[in-house]
PDB file of C-alpha atoms in Angstrom:
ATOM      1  CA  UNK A 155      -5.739 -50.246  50.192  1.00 93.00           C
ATOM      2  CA  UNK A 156      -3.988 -52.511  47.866  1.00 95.00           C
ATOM      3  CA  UNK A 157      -5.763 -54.374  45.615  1.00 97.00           C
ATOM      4  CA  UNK A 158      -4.462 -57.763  43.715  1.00 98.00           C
ATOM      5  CA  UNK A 159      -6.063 -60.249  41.525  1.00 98.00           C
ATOM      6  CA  UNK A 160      -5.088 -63.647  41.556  1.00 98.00           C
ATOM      7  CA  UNK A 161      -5.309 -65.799  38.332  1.00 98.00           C
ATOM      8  CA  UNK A 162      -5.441 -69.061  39.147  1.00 97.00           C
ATOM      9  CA  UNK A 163      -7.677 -72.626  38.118  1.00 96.00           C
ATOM     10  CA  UNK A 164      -6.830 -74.541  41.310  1.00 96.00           C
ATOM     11  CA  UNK A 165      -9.212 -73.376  44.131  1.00 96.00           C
ATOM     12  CA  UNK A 166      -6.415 -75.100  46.623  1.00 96.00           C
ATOM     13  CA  UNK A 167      -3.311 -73.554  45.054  1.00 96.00           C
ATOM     14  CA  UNK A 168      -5.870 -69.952  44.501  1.00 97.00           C
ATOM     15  CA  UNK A 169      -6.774 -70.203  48.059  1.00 97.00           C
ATOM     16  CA  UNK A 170      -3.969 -70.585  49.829  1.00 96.00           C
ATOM     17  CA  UNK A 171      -2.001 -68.119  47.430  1.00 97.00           C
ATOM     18  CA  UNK A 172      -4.813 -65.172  48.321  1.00 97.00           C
ATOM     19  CA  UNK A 173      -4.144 -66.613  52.164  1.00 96.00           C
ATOM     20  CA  UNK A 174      -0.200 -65.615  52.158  1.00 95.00           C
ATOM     21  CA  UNK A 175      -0.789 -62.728  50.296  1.00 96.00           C
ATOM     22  CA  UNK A 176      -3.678 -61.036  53.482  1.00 95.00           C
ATOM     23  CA  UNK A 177      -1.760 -62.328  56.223  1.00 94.00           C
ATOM     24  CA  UNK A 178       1.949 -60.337  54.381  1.00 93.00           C
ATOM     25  CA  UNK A 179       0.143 -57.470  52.634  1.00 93.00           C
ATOM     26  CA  UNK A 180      -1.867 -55.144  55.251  1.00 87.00           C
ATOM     27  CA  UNK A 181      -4.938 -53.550  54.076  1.00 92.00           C
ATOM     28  CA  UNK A 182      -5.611 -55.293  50.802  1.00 96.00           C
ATOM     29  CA  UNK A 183      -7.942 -57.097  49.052  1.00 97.00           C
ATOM     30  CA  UNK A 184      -7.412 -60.260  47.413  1.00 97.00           C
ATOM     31  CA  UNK A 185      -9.752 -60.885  44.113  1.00 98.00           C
ATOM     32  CA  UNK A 186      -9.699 -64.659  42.736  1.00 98.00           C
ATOM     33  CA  UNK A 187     -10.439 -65.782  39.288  1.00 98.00           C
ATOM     34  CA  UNK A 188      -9.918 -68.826  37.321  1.00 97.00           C
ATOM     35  CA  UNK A 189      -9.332 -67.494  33.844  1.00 97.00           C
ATOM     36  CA  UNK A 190      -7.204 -65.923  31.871  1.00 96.00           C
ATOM     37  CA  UNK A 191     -10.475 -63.996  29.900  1.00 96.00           C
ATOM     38  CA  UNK A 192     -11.793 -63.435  33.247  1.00 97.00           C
ATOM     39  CA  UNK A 193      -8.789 -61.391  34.088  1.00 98.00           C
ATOM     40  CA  UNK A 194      -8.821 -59.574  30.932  1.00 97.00           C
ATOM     41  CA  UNK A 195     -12.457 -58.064  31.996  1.00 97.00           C
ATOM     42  CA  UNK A 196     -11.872 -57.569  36.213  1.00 97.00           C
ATOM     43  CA  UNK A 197      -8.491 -55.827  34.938  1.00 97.00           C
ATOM     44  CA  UNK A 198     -10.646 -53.490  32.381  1.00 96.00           C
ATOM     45  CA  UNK A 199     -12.727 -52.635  34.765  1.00 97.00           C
ATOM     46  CA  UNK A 200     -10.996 -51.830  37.590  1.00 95.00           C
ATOM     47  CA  UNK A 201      -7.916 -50.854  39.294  1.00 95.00           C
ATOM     48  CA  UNK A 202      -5.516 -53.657  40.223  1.00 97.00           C
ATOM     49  CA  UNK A 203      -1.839 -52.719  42.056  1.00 97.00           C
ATOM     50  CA  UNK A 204      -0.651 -56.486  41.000  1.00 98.00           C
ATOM     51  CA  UNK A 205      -1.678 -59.738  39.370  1.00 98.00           C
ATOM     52  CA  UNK A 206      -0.270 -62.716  40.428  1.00 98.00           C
ATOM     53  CA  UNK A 207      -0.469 -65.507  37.714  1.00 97.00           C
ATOM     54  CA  UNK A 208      -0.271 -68.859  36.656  1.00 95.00           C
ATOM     55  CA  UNK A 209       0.470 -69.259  33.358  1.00 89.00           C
ATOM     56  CA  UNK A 210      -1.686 -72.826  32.615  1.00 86.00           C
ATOM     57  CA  UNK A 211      -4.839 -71.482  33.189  1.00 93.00           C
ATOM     58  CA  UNK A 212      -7.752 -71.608  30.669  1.00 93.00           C
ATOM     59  CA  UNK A 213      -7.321 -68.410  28.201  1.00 90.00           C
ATOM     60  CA  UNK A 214      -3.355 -68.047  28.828  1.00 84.00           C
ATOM     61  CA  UNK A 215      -0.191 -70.218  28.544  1.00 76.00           C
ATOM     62  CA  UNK A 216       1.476 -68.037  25.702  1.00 80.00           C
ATOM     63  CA  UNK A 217       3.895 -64.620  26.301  1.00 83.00           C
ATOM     64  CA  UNK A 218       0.995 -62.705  24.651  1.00 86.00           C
ATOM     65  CA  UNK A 219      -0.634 -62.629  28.502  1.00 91.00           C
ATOM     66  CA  UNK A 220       1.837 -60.119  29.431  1.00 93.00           C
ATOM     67  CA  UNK A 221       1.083 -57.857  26.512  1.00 90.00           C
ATOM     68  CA  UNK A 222      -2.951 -58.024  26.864  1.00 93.00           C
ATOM     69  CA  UNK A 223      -2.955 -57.127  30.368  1.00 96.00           C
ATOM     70  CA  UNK A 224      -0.674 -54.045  29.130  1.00 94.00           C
ATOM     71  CA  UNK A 225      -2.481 -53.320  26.584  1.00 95.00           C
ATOM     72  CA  UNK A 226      -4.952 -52.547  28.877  1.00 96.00           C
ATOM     73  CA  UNK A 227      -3.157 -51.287  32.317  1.00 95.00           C
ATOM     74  CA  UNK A 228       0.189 -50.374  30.969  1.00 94.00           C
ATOM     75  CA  UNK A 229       1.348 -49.751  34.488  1.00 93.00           C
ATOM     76  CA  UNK A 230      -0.247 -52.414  36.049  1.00 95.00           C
ATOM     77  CA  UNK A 231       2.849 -55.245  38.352  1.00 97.00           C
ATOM     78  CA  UNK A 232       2.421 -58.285  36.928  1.00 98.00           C
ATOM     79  CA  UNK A 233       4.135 -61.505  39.115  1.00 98.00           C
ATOM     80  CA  UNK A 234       3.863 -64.682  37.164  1.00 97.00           C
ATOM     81  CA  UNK A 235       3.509 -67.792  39.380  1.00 97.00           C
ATOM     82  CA  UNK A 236       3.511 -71.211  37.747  1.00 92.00           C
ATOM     83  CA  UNK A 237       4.909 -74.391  38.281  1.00 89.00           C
ATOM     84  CA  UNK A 238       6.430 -74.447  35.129  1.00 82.00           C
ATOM     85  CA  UNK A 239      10.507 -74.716  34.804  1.00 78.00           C
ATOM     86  CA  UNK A 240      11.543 -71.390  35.473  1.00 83.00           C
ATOM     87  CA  UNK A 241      15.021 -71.970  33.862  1.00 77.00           C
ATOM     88  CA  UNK A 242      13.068 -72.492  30.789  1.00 74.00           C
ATOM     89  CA  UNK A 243      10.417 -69.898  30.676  1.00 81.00           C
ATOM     90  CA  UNK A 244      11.354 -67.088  33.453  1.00 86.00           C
ATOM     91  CA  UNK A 245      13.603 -64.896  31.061  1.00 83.00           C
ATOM     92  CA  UNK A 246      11.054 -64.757  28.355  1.00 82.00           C
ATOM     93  CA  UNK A 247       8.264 -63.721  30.157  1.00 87.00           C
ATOM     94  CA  UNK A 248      10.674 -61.177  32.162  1.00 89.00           C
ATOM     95  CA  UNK A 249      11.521 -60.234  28.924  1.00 85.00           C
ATOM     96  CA  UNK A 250       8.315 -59.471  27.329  1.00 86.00           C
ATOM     97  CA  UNK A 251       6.888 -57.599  30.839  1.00 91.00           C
ATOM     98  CA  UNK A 252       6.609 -59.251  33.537  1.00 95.00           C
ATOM     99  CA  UNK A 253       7.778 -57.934  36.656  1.00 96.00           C
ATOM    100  CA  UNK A 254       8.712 -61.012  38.207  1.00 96.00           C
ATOM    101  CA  UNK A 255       8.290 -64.595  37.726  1.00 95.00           C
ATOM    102  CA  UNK A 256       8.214 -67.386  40.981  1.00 95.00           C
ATOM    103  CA  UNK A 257       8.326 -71.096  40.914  1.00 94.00           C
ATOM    104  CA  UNK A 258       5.011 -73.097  42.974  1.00 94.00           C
ATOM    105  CA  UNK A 259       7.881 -75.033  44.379  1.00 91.00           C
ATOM    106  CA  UNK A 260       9.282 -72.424  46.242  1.00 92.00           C
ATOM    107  CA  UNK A 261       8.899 -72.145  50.415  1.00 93.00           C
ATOM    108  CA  UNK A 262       5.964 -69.394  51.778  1.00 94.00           C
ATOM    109  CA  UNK A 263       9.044 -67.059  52.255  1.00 94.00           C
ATOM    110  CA  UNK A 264      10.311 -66.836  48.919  1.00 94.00           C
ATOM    111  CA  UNK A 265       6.704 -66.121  47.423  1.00 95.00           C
ATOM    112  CA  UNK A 266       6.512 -63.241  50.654  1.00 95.00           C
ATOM    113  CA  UNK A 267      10.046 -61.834  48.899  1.00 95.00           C
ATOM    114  CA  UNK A 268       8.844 -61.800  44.989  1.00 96.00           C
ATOM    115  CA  UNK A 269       5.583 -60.168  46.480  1.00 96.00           C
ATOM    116  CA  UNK A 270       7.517 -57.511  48.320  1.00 96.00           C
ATOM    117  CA  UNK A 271       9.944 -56.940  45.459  1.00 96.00           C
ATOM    118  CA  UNK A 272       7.570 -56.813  43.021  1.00 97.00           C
ATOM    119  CA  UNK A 273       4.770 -55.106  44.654  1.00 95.00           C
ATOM    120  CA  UNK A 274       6.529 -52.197  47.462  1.00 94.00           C
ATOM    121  CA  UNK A 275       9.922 -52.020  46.514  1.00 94.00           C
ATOM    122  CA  UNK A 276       8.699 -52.103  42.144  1.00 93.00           C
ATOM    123  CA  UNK A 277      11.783 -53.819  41.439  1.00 95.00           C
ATOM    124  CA  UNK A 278      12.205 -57.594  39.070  1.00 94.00           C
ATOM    125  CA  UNK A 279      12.059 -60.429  41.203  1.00 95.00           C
ATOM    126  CA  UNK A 280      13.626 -63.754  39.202  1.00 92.00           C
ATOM    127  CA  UNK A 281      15.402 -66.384  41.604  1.00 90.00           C
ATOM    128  CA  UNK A 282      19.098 -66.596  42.454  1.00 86.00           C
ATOM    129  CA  UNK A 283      19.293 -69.467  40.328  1.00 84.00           C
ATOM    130  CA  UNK A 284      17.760 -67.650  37.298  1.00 83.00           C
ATOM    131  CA  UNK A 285      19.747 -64.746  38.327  1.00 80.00           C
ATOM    132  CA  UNK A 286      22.848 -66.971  37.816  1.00 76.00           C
ATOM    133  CA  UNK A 287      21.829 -68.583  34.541  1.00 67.00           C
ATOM    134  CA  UNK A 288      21.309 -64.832  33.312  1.00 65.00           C
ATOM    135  CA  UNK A 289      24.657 -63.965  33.921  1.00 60.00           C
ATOM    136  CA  UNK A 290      26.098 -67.222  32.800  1.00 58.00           C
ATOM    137  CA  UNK A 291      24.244 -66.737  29.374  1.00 55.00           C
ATOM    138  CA  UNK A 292      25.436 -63.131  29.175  1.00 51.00           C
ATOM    139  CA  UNK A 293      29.297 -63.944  29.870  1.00 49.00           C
ATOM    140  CA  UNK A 294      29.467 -67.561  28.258  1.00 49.00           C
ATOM    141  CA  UNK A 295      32.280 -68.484  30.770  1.00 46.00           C
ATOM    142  CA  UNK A 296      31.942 -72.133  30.178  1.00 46.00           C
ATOM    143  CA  UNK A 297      31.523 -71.782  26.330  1.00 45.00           C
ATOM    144  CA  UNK A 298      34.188 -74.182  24.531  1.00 45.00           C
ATOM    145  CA  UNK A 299      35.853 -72.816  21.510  1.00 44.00           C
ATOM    146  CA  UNK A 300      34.039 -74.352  18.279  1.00 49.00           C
ATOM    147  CA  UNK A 301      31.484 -75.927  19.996  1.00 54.00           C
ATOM    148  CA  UNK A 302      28.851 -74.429  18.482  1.00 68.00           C
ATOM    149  CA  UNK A 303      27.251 -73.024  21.398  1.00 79.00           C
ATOM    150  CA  UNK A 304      29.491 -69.937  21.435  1.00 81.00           C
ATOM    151  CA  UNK A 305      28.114 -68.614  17.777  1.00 86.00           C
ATOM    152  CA  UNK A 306      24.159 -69.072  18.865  1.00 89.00           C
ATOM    153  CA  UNK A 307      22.500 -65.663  19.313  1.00 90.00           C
ATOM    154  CA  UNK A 308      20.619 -65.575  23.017  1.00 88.00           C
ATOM    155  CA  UNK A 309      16.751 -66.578  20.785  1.00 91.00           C
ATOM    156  CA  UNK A 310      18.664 -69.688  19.624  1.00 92.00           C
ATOM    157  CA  UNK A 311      19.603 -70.375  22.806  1.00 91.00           C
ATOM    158  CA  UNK A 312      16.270 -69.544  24.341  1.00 92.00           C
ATOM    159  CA  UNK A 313      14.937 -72.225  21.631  1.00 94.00           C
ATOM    160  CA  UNK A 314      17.372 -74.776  22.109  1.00 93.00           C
ATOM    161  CA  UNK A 315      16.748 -74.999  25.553  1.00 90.00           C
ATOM    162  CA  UNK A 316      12.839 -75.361  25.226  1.00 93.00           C
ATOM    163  CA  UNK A 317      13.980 -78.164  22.558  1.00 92.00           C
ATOM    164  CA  UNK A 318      15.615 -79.597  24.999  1.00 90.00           C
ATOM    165  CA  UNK A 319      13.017 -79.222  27.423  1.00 90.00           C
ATOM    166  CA  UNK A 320      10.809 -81.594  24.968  1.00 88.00           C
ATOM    167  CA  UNK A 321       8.855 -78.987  23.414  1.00 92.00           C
ATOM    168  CA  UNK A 322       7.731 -78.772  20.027  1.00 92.00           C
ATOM    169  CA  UNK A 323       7.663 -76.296  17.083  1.00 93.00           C
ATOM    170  CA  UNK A 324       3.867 -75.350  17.378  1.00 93.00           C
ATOM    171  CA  UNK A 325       4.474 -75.019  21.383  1.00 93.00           C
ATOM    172  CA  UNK A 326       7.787 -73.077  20.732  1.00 94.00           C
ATOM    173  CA  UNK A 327       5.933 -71.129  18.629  1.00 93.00           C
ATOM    174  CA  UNK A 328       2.870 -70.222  21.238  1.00 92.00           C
ATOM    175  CA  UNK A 329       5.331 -69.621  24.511  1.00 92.00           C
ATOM    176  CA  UNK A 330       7.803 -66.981  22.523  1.00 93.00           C
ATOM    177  CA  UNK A 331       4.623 -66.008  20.512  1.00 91.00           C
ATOM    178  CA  UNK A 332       6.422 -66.069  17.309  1.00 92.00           C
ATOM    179  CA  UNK A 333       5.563 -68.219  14.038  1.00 93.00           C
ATOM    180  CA  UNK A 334       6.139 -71.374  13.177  1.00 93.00           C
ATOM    181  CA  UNK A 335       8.095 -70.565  10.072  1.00 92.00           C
ATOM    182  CA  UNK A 336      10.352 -68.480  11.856  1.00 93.00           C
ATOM    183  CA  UNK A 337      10.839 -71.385  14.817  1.00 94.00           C
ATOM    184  CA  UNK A 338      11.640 -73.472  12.007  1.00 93.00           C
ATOM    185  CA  UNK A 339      14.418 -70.920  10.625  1.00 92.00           C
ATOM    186  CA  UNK A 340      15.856 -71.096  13.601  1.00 93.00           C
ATOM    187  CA  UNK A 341      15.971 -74.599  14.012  1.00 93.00           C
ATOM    188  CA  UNK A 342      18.123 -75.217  10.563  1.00 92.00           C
ATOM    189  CA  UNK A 343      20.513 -72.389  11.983  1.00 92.00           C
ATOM    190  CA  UNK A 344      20.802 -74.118  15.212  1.00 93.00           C
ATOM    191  CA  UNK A 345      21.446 -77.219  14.331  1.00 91.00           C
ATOM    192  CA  UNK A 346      23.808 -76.106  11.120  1.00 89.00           C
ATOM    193  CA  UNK A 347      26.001 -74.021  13.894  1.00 89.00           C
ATOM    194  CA  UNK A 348      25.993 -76.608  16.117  1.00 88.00           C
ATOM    195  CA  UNK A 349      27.021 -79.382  13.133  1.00 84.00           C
ATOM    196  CA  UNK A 350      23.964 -81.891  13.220  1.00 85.00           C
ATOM    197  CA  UNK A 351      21.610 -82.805  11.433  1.00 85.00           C
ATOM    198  CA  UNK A 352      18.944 -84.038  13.746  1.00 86.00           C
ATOM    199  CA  UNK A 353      17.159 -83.251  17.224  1.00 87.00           C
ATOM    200  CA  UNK A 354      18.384 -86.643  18.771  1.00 81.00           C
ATOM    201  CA  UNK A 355      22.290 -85.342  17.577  1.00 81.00           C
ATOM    202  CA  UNK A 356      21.153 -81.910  18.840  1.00 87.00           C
ATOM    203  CA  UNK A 357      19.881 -82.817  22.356  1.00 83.00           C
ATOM    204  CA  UNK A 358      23.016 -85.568  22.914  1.00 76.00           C
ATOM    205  CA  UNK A 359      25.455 -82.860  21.737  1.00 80.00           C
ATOM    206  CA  UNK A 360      23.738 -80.069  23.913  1.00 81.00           C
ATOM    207  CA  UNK A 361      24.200 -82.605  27.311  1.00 77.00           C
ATOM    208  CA  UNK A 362      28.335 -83.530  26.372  1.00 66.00           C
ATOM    209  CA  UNK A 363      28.873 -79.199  26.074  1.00 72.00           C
ATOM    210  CA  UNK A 364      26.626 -78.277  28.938  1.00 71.00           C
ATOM    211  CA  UNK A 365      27.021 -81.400  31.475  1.00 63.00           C
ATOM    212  CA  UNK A 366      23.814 -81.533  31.679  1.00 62.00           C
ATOM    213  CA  UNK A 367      21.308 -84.871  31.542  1.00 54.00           C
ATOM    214  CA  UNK A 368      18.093 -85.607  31.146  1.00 55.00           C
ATOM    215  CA  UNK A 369      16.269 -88.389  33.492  1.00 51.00           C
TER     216      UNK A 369
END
């Protein structure tokens, strides 16, 4: 029998999540909880083959959730399921642990694939479109010469993008569970390789080299 816990504060979203996940995965039972410290104790005290997780729940919403839940089942599949932009925040978590990461938006079908990925076949799920963005970041194809963007190391990036994304130092700080200071650092490097001297500058600058815009 497999057994999986699912972290999650809306009873709805919980519900229906634990629903998919009996009527794909035979012979298994599906444990709900609404907190983050609730997980921490069901997970300590007994054997779970995957957690499936939103990250917004009371307790969590920082990349230190991956490494508690190692710290106390090192082994233990961990699918992270949020509604939060996964261009923004699926590499870092991937990063630090998890074994997959799946947008709320997503149809019944794509949740059925991360589970199976994750779960049977042990294997990373991220999206194609994450998948994409990976392998844009790692090649730079786009990058112009002197731009700026081109001399950023991939944590400035990660920042600049969660800058972009509206998010502050303290929050910054919390998601890549890092200080501060050191989110500060690497604001005055980003902004003296990319040649301004403020976010507004930094954000306007960031749309003209990427294409990209902001409703």
């Amino acid at each position: 029998m497999k057994k999986v816990l699912v972290v999650e504060d809306h009873p709805i979203v919980s519900a229906a999540t634990c629903q998919v996940i009996t009527q794909y995965v035979p012979d298994v039972e599906c444990t709900e909880v609404s907190t983050f410290w609730r997980a921490l104790e069901l997970v300590g005290l007994e054997e779970y083959d995957l957690v499936v997780m939103d990250l917004g729940v009371p307790g969590g919403n920082t990349i230190e959730m991956i490494t508690r839940l190692r710290s106390i089942r090192p082994g233990i599949r961990i699918l992270i399921f949020t509604g939060l932009d996964e261009s923004l925040f699926a590499l870092p978590f991937v990063k630090a642990g998890a074994n997959g990461f799946v947008s709320k938006k997503v149809p019944e079908s794509e949740l059925r694939r991360a589970i199976d990925t994750v779960l049977f076949r042990n294997k990373i799920y991220v999206s194609d479109e994450v998948h994409d963005l990976t392998l844009s970041s790692y090649f730079k194809p786009h990058r112009k010469e002197g731009s700026g963007l081109e001399t950023l190391s991939e944590r400035e990036m990660e920042i600049l993008r969660l800058f972009y994304a509206r998010k502050g130092v303290s929050e910054i700080a919390s998601i890549l569970n890092l200080s501060t200071s050191t989110i500060n650092t690497h604001r005055i490097r980003i902004f003296r390789k990319m040649d301004v001297e403020n976010m507004i500058d930094l954000v306007l600058k960031y749309e003209l080299l990427t294409g990209q815009r902001k409703e």
